[in-house]
Short mmCIF file of C-alpha atoms and ligand atoms in Angstrom, two decimals:
data_model
loop_
_atom_site.label_atom_id
_atom_site.label_comp_id
_atom_site.label_asym_id
_atom_site.label_seq_id
_atom_site.Cartn_x
_atom_site.Cartn_y
_atom_site.Cartn_z
CA UNK J 29 -3.85 -299.14 96.38
CA UNK J 30 -6.77 -299.03 93.99
CA UNK J 31 -6.81 -295.92 91.79
CA UNK J 32 -10.32 -294.53 91.76
CA UNK J 33 -10.81 -292.36 88.69
CA UNK J 34 -13.27 -289.46 88.67
CA UNK J 35 -14.03 -288.07 85.25
CA UNK J 36 -15.51 -284.60 84.72
CA UNK J 37 -15.61 -282.13 81.84
CA UNK J 38 -13.61 -279.49 83.71
CA UNK J 39 -11.11 -279.66 86.55
CA UNK J 40 -13.35 -277.41 88.63
CA UNK J 41 -16.58 -279.44 88.36
CA UNK J 42 -18.11 -280.55 91.65
CA UNK J 43 -14.91 -279.74 93.50
CA UNK J 44 -16.33 -279.92 97.01
CA UNK J 45 -17.95 -283.34 96.39
CA UNK J 46 -14.82 -284.69 94.75
CA UNK J 47 -12.53 -283.28 97.46
CA UNK J 48 -14.59 -285.02 100.13
CA UNK J 49 -14.41 -288.32 98.28
CA UNK J 50 -10.66 -287.93 97.80
CA UNK J 51 -10.04 -287.24 101.51
CA UNK J 52 -11.87 -290.39 102.57
CA UNK J 53 -10.16 -292.67 100.08
CA UNK J 54 -6.93 -293.30 102.01
CA UNK J 55 -8.65 -295.17 104.85
CA UNK J 56 -10.02 -297.59 102.27
CA UNK J 57 -6.68 -298.16 100.56
CA UNK J 58 -7.71 -296.15 97.56
CA UNK J 59 -6.41 -293.02 95.91
CA UNK J 60 -8.41 -290.60 93.82
CA UNK J 61 -7.28 -289.39 90.42
CA UNK J 62 -9.43 -286.83 88.62
CA UNK J 63 -9.19 -286.18 84.92
CA UNK J 64 -10.93 -284.85 81.80
CA UNK J 65 -11.64 -287.36 78.98
CA UNK J 66 -10.04 -285.15 76.32
CA UNK J 67 -6.73 -285.26 78.22
CA UNK J 68 -6.20 -288.92 77.37
CA UNK J 69 -3.31 -289.41 75.00
CA UNK J 70 -4.65 -291.89 72.42
CA UNK J 71 -1.17 -293.16 71.59
CA UNK J 72 0.26 -293.77 75.04
CA UNK J 73 -3.14 -294.27 76.76
CA UNK J 74 -1.84 -292.10 79.56
CA UNK J 75 -3.93 -289.26 80.90
CA UNK J 76 -2.90 -285.99 82.49
CA UNK J 77 -4.92 -285.21 85.59
CA UNK J 78 -4.66 -284.58 89.30
CA UNK J 79 -4.08 -287.07 92.08
CA UNK J 80 -5.05 -286.24 95.63
CA UNK J 81 -2.00 -286.28 97.86
CA UNK J 82 -2.84 -287.31 101.43
CA UNK J 83 0.32 -285.84 102.95
CA UNK J 84 -0.10 -282.33 101.64
CA UNK J 85 -3.91 -282.44 101.30
CA UNK J 86 -3.55 -281.06 97.79
CA UNK J 87 -4.19 -282.21 94.26
CA UNK J 88 -0.99 -282.83 92.33
CA UNK J 89 -0.55 -282.80 88.56
CA UNK J 90 0.38 -286.23 87.29
CA UNK J 91 0.16 -288.38 84.17
CA UNK J 92 -1.16 -291.90 84.79
CA UNK J 93 -2.61 -294.84 82.85
CA UNK J 94 -6.40 -294.62 82.47
CA UNK J 95 -7.83 -295.82 85.81
CA UNK J 96 -9.49 -299.25 85.78
CA UNK J 97 -12.40 -297.93 87.86
CA UNK J 98 -14.12 -294.73 86.72
CA UNK J 99 -16.83 -292.59 88.32
CA UNK J 100 -18.32 -290.62 85.43
CA UNK J 101 -19.56 -287.16 86.42
CA UNK J 102 -19.52 -285.56 82.99
CA UNK J 103 -22.47 -283.26 82.29
CA UNK J 104 -22.75 -282.57 78.59
CA UNK J 105 -24.09 -279.49 76.87
CA UNK J 106 -24.24 -278.34 73.26
CA UNK J 107 -20.71 -276.91 73.38
CA UNK J 108 -17.65 -278.07 71.42
CA UNK J 109 -15.87 -279.52 74.44
CA UNK J 110 -18.87 -281.76 75.20
CA UNK J 111 -18.97 -282.89 71.59
CA UNK J 112 -15.28 -283.69 71.73
CA UNK J 113 -15.56 -285.67 74.98
CA UNK J 114 -18.67 -287.75 74.19
CA UNK J 115 -17.04 -290.17 71.71
CA UNK J 116 -14.02 -290.54 74.00
CA UNK J 117 -16.30 -291.56 76.86
CA UNK J 118 -18.18 -294.02 74.59
CA UNK J 119 -14.85 -295.54 73.66
CA UNK J 120 -13.84 -295.82 77.34
CA UNK J 121 -17.14 -297.53 78.12
CA UNK J 122 -16.51 -300.11 75.42
CA UNK J 123 -13.14 -301.16 76.84
CA UNK J 124 -13.01 -304.44 78.72
CA UNK J 125 -10.20 -303.34 80.98
CA UNK J 126 -12.13 -300.37 82.38
CA UNK J 127 -15.16 -300.54 84.64
CA UNK J 128 -17.51 -297.60 85.11
CA UNK J 129 -19.46 -297.31 88.35
CA UNK J 130 -22.47 -296.59 86.19
CA UNK J 131 -22.87 -296.60 82.42
CA UNK J 132 -25.54 -293.90 82.23
CA UNK J 133 -29.03 -293.89 80.74
CA UNK J 134 -30.26 -293.00 77.26
CA UNK J 135 -32.25 -289.85 76.53
CA UNK J 136 -35.83 -289.22 77.70
CA UNK J 137 -37.39 -290.58 74.51
CA UNK J 138 -35.49 -293.88 74.53
CA UNK J 139 -36.19 -294.24 78.24
CA UNK J 140 -39.90 -293.73 77.63
CA UNK J 141 -40.03 -296.10 74.67
CA UNK J 142 -38.37 -298.83 76.69
CA UNK J 143 -40.13 -298.32 80.03
CA UNK J 144 -43.59 -298.18 78.45
CA UNK J 145 -43.28 -301.92 77.85
CA UNK J 146 -42.52 -302.72 81.49
CA UNK J 147 -44.41 -303.06 84.78
CA UNK J 148 -43.97 -299.30 85.27
CA UNK J 149 -45.78 -298.20 82.09
CA UNK J 150 -48.83 -296.81 83.88
CA UNK J 151 -46.63 -294.29 85.77
CA UNK J 152 -45.17 -292.68 82.64
CA UNK J 153 -46.67 -289.53 81.15
CA UNK J 154 -47.26 -290.33 77.49
CA UNK J 155 -44.44 -288.81 75.47
CA UNK J 156 -43.88 -288.32 71.79
CA UNK J 157 -41.10 -286.76 69.86
CA UNK J 158 -42.20 -283.63 67.93
CA UNK J 159 -40.45 -281.80 65.13
CA UNK J 160 -43.56 -280.52 63.33
CA UNK J 161 -45.48 -277.53 64.79
CA UNK J 162 -48.65 -278.96 63.16
CA UNK J 163 -48.52 -281.96 65.52
CA UNK J 164 -48.21 -279.63 68.50
CA UNK J 165 -51.32 -277.76 67.35
CA UNK J 166 -53.25 -281.00 66.89
CA UNK J 167 -52.32 -282.09 70.39
CA UNK J 168 -53.31 -278.70 71.81
CA UNK J 169 -56.74 -279.06 70.20
CA UNK J 170 -57.21 -282.32 72.08
CA UNK J 171 -55.38 -281.73 75.38
CA UNK J 172 -55.46 -277.91 75.75
CA UNK J 173 -52.36 -277.92 77.97
CA UNK J 174 -49.05 -279.54 77.07
CA UNK J 175 -45.39 -279.58 78.10
CA UNK J 176 -42.52 -279.42 75.62
CA UNK J 177 -39.14 -280.55 76.90
CA UNK J 178 -35.79 -281.21 75.21
CA UNK J 179 -35.24 -284.93 74.58
CA UNK J 180 -31.69 -284.56 75.88
CA UNK J 181 -32.39 -281.87 78.46
CA UNK J 182 -31.79 -281.67 82.14
CA UNK J 183 -32.02 -279.28 85.08
CA UNK J 184 -35.23 -277.80 83.78
CA UNK J 185 -33.55 -276.20 80.79
CA UNK J 186 -35.69 -275.33 77.72
CA UNK J 187 -39.01 -276.60 79.12
CA UNK J 188 -42.21 -274.90 77.90
CA UNK J 189 -45.81 -275.05 79.02
CA UNK J 190 -48.28 -274.31 76.23
CA UNK J 191 -51.99 -273.72 76.78
CA UNK J 192 -54.66 -273.24 74.15
CA UNK J 193 -57.32 -270.66 74.99
CA UNK J 194 -60.35 -269.91 72.76
CA UNK J 195 -58.21 -268.19 70.15
CA UNK J 196 -54.92 -267.34 71.77
CA UNK J 197 -52.07 -269.44 73.12
CA UNK J 198 -50.30 -269.01 76.43
CA UNK J 199 -46.64 -270.08 76.63
CA UNK J 200 -44.67 -270.18 79.88
CA UNK J 201 -41.05 -271.00 80.56
CA UNK J 202 -38.51 -270.42 83.32
CA UNK J 203 -35.20 -268.74 82.73
CA UNK J 204 -32.67 -267.73 85.36
CA UNK J 205 -35.16 -268.52 88.11
CA UNK J 206 -37.86 -266.30 86.61
CA UNK J 207 -41.14 -267.29 84.98
CA UNK J 208 -41.56 -265.82 81.53
CA UNK J 209 -45.05 -265.69 80.12
CA UNK J 210 -46.09 -264.90 76.57
CA UNK J 211 -49.42 -264.80 74.71
CA UNK J 212 -49.59 -265.64 71.01
CA UNK J 213 -52.72 -264.10 69.41
CA UNK J 214 -53.26 -266.87 66.85
CA UNK J 215 -52.05 -270.19 65.42
CA UNK J 216 -49.81 -268.59 62.81
CA UNK J 217 -47.85 -266.66 65.46
CA UNK J 218 -47.47 -269.78 67.60
CA UNK J 219 -46.19 -271.78 64.61
CA UNK J 220 -43.71 -269.05 63.80
CA UNK J 221 -42.31 -269.37 67.30
CA UNK J 222 -42.42 -273.19 67.39
CA UNK J 223 -40.66 -273.81 64.09
CA UNK J 224 -37.13 -272.72 65.04
CA UNK J 225 -37.53 -274.10 68.56
CA UNK J 226 -38.32 -277.62 67.34
CA UNK J 227 -35.68 -277.40 64.63
CA UNK J 228 -32.91 -276.40 66.97
CA UNK J 229 -33.02 -279.61 69.05
CA UNK J 230 -35.10 -282.73 69.69
CA UNK J 231 -38.27 -282.06 71.68
CA UNK J 232 -40.74 -284.27 73.50
CA UNK J 233 -44.41 -283.46 73.95
CA UNK J 234 -46.23 -284.57 77.09
CA UNK J 235 -49.65 -283.79 78.50
CA UNK J 236 -49.36 -281.07 81.13
CA UNK J 237 -49.96 -282.70 84.50
CA UNK J 238 -51.37 -280.66 87.38
CA UNK J 239 -48.38 -281.21 89.66
CA UNK J 240 -48.86 -278.07 91.77
CA UNK J 241 -49.79 -277.76 95.43
CA UNK J 242 -52.63 -275.62 96.84
CA UNK J 243 -50.41 -272.52 96.59
CA UNK J 244 -50.01 -273.08 92.83
CA UNK J 245 -46.37 -274.04 93.29
CA UNK J 246 -45.12 -276.97 91.19
CA UNK J 247 -43.54 -279.67 93.36
CA UNK J 248 -42.14 -283.15 93.02
CA UNK J 249 -40.65 -285.93 95.10
CA UNK J 250 -36.97 -286.51 94.52
CA UNK J 251 -35.51 -289.85 95.62
CA UNK J 252 -31.85 -290.89 95.59
CA UNK J 253 -31.10 -294.60 95.15
CA UNK J 254 -27.58 -296.01 95.30
CA UNK J 255 -25.86 -299.36 95.45
CA UNK J 256 -24.03 -300.19 98.67
CA UNK J 257 -20.65 -301.86 99.21
CA UNK J 258 -22.19 -305.23 98.30
CA UNK J 259 -23.74 -303.97 95.09
CA UNK J 260 -27.26 -303.98 96.56
CA UNK J 261 -29.67 -301.14 95.72
CA UNK J 262 -31.09 -299.04 98.53
CA UNK J 263 -32.66 -295.65 99.13
CA UNK J 264 -30.49 -292.88 100.62
CA UNK J 265 -33.30 -290.43 101.09
CA UNK J 266 -36.17 -288.48 99.59
CA UNK J 267 -37.45 -284.97 99.79
CA UNK J 268 -39.98 -282.59 98.29
CA UNK J 269 -38.74 -279.92 95.89
CA UNK J 270 -41.06 -276.97 95.42
CA UNK J 271 -40.82 -274.35 92.70
CA UNK J 272 -42.15 -270.82 92.58
CA UNK J 273 -45.81 -269.77 92.56
CA UNK J 274 -47.27 -269.88 89.06
CA UNK J 275 -44.06 -271.50 87.76
CA UNK J 276 -43.71 -274.81 85.94
CA UNK J 277 -40.49 -276.32 87.30
CA UNK J 278 -39.59 -277.78 90.67
CA UNK J 279 -35.90 -278.27 89.81
CA UNK J 280 -33.51 -276.88 92.40
CA UNK J 281 -31.47 -275.33 89.60
CA UNK J 282 -34.62 -273.33 88.77
CA UNK J 283 -34.67 -271.99 92.34
CA UNK J 284 -36.73 -274.70 94.05
CA UNK J 285 -36.79 -275.21 97.83
CA UNK J 286 -36.72 -278.44 99.84
CA UNK J 287 -38.82 -279.90 102.65
CA UNK J 288 -38.68 -283.38 104.14
CA UNK J 289 -40.90 -286.10 102.76
CA UNK J 290 -42.43 -286.79 106.18
CA UNK J 291 -43.35 -283.13 106.68
CA UNK J 292 -45.18 -283.17 103.36
CA UNK J 293 -46.80 -286.54 104.02
CA UNK J 294 -48.16 -285.40 107.37
CA UNK J 295 -49.97 -282.55 105.61
CA UNK J 296 -52.03 -285.06 103.59
CA UNK J 297 -55.13 -287.00 104.61
CA UNK J 298 -53.84 -290.33 106.05
CA UNK J 299 -55.45 -292.52 103.38
CA UNK J 300 -53.93 -290.47 100.58
CA UNK J 301 -50.56 -290.55 102.34
CA UNK J 302 -50.70 -294.31 102.71
CA UNK J 303 -51.63 -294.73 99.05
CA UNK J 304 -48.71 -292.57 97.87
CA UNK J 305 -46.33 -294.37 100.20
CA UNK J 306 -47.33 -297.75 98.77
CA UNK J 307 -47.13 -296.60 95.16
CA UNK J 308 -43.63 -295.25 95.76
CA UNK J 309 -42.53 -298.50 97.38
CA UNK J 310 -43.77 -300.38 94.31
CA UNK J 311 -42.02 -298.06 91.83
CA UNK J 312 -38.74 -298.00 93.74
CA UNK J 313 -38.67 -301.77 94.22
CA UNK J 314 -38.95 -302.30 90.45
CA UNK J 315 -37.17 -299.36 88.83
CA UNK J 316 -33.42 -300.04 89.34
CA UNK J 317 -33.65 -303.65 88.24
CA UNK J 318 -35.74 -302.81 85.19
CA UNK J 319 -33.26 -300.11 84.15
CA UNK J 320 -30.27 -302.41 84.54
CA UNK J 321 -32.03 -305.17 82.65
CA UNK J 322 -32.95 -302.90 79.75
CA UNK J 323 -29.81 -300.76 79.63
CA UNK J 324 -26.44 -300.97 81.35
CA UNK J 325 -25.22 -301.33 84.97
CA UNK J 326 -25.75 -298.29 87.20
CA UNK J 327 -24.44 -297.11 90.55
CA UNK J 328 -26.99 -294.45 91.44
CA UNK J 329 -30.17 -292.82 90.18
CA UNK J 330 -32.20 -289.78 91.11
CA UNK J 331 -35.91 -290.27 90.46
CA UNK J 332 -38.36 -287.38 90.07
CA UNK J 333 -41.93 -288.35 90.96
CA UNK J 334 -44.90 -286.09 90.36
CA UNK J 335 -48.13 -286.25 92.35
CA UNK J 336 -51.05 -284.69 90.47
CA UNK J 337 -54.00 -282.90 92.08
CA UNK J 338 -56.20 -285.92 91.30
CA UNK J 339 -53.80 -288.17 93.27
CA UNK J 340 -52.22 -289.86 90.24
CA UNK J 341 -48.51 -290.61 90.48
CA UNK J 342 -46.00 -290.08 87.67
CA UNK J 343 -42.38 -290.96 87.02
CA UNK J 344 -41.23 -287.63 85.53
CA UNK J 345 -37.51 -288.10 85.15
CA UNK J 346 -34.68 -290.51 85.97
CA UNK J 347 -31.15 -289.14 86.32
CA UNK J 348 -28.11 -291.41 86.25
CA UNK J 349 -25.85 -288.56 87.45
CA UNK J 350 -28.00 -287.27 90.27
CA UNK J 351 -27.31 -284.43 92.64
CA UNK J 352 -27.14 -284.92 96.41
CA UNK J 353 -28.72 -281.67 97.57
CA UNK J 354 -32.09 -283.07 98.60
CA UNK J 355 -30.56 -285.80 100.76
CA UNK J 356 -27.87 -283.53 102.24
CA UNK J 357 -30.58 -281.04 103.15
CA UNK J 358 -33.08 -283.49 104.64
CA UNK J 359 -30.54 -285.90 106.20
CA UNK J 360 -27.35 -283.91 106.84
CA UNK J 361 -25.99 -286.71 109.03
CA UNK J 362 -25.63 -288.81 105.85
CA UNK J 363 -22.82 -286.60 104.50
CA UNK J 364 -20.07 -289.13 105.06
CA UNK J 365 -22.18 -292.02 103.80
CA UNK J 366 -22.78 -290.13 100.56
CA UNK J 367 -19.11 -289.27 100.06
CA UNK J 368 -18.04 -292.84 100.85
CA UNK J 369 -20.63 -294.55 98.67
CA UNK J 370 -18.81 -294.23 95.31
CA UNK J 371 -15.54 -295.44 96.86
CA UNK J 372 -17.13 -298.47 98.50
CA UNK J 373 -19.01 -299.44 95.36
CA UNK J 374 -15.84 -298.90 93.31
CA UNK J 375 -13.96 -301.18 95.65
CA UNK J 376 -16.66 -303.81 95.36
CA UNK J 377 -16.48 -303.61 91.56
CA UNK J 378 -12.72 -303.88 91.47
CA UNK J 379 -13.00 -307.06 93.51
CA UNK J 380 -15.54 -308.55 91.11
CA UNK J 381 -14.83 -310.52 88.03
CA UNK J 382 -14.96 -307.61 85.63
CA UNK J 383 -15.19 -309.65 82.47
CA UNK J 384 -18.21 -311.48 83.78
CA UNK J 385 -19.94 -308.19 84.49
CA UNK J 386 -19.40 -306.98 80.96
CA UNK J 387 -20.52 -310.21 79.34
CA UNK J 388 -23.84 -310.16 81.14
CA UNK J 389 -24.56 -306.75 79.74
CA UNK J 390 -23.53 -306.92 76.14
CA UNK J 391 -25.65 -304.03 75.09
CA UNK J 392 -25.24 -301.03 72.87
CA UNK J 393 -23.51 -298.11 74.53
CA UNK J 394 -25.10 -294.90 75.57
CA UNK J 395 -24.04 -292.17 77.93
N1 ADP A 23 -45.68 -283.41 81.92
C1 ADP A 23 -45.43 -282.49 82.85
N2 ADP A 23 -46.46 -281.78 83.40
C2 ADP A 23 -46.24 -280.83 84.35
N3 ADP A 23 -45.02 -280.52 84.83
C3 ADP A 23 -43.95 -281.19 84.34
C4 ADP A 23 -44.11 -282.20 83.33
N4 ADP A 23 -42.89 -282.67 83.02
C5 ADP A 23 -42.02 -282.01 83.80
N5 ADP A 23 -42.63 -281.10 84.61
C6 ADP A 23 -41.97 -280.20 85.58
O1 ADP A 23 -40.73 -279.84 85.03
C7 ADP A 23 -39.65 -280.32 85.84
C8 ADP A 23 -38.50 -280.75 84.97
O2 ADP A 23 -38.90 -281.81 84.11
P1 ADP A 23 -37.96 -283.08 83.88
O3 ADP A 23 -38.68 -284.01 82.97
O4 ADP A 23 -37.51 -283.61 85.18
O5 ADP A 23 -36.75 -282.45 83.06
P2 ADP A 23 -35.24 -282.11 83.49
O6 ADP A 23 -34.44 -283.25 82.95
O7 ADP A 23 -34.95 -280.83 82.80
O8 ADP A 23 -35.16 -282.05 84.98
C9 ADP A 23 -40.25 -281.44 86.66
O9 ADP A 23 -39.50 -281.63 87.83
C10 ADP A 23 -41.66 -280.91 86.89
O10 ADP A 23 -41.65 -279.93 87.92
MG1 MG A 24 -35.71 -283.55 86.30
#
């Protein structure tokens, strides 16, 4: 039996996904053990967690050695527990006797700085790190509309749209699925608001792209790519996420809805549709290999692609711990395939020469 480790920050995270994986494991001569990184005993290298018991269909408390194969589903925040777990996970990733399904991607700024020197550079919205409100004002003078997003952010959290009018400034954000709009009467007031925001955490500035449909709803294309049981990349599915009218985010966590890619494509003029299709094929054929060459091995990625009103196509975001909602919604018959995928890839990895895999990718670690 291969022990397939699933690592999360709490024992409740993603329970339905993890339960489904655990149930399927037995038929593949695997057993699933879920644990939290901070429960590793640094002296004994044993970890307290829960193993799925096939007979009773329940998770049982058990202490085991750290599994040799780990599926990392830790989502970090600014909290103490995240800060405690991060270095433990970095240490796990550096161990030669442990193989992660995927080693994660760096933050948005590092991703941008690396990808801008690759074949995909023309698809990246220009991004710069900003800590000085003066720079934001300069950019607003030139571009009029910008987006500010946390360098380490995800799920649409802390993203701001800022527009310069003649004298005033319009700021929009989304919180708890609602759009919040605010007007600052002058530069001084905007600076007063920007200062603590930019101080609190790292922010990126991007030009605001017109990524909304005719109903003024922001939308993007979300694509899930995974490796199969032979370690070969493939697409599992794609769908269109649409946000609320007048909003700025299409993230599902911000209340977005989903339609199929083909439904959306059929609403476009055929030549435009064909163009987008071809651009996507190009991006998706290059992206996984470029990422693995520049960073570390991966198992899956979720790619957010924006299509602007002028037809230009943008890689907005790449997630190494993607959700499955879009694919489950647009291709519900793929449920089992999605739950099996981590197990099959884990099995493939455990059969590979693990040392060889690590030596190829002697790179600095990131989460
Ligand atoms: N430069 C931009 N211009 C317009 N809209 C954007 C821009 N960047 C992001 N968005 C919108 O915000 C959403 C979230 O941005 P993203 O970079 O994916 O951050 P997160 O990691 O929080 O998901 C995108 O899906 C898109 O709808
Ligand atoms: Mg995103």
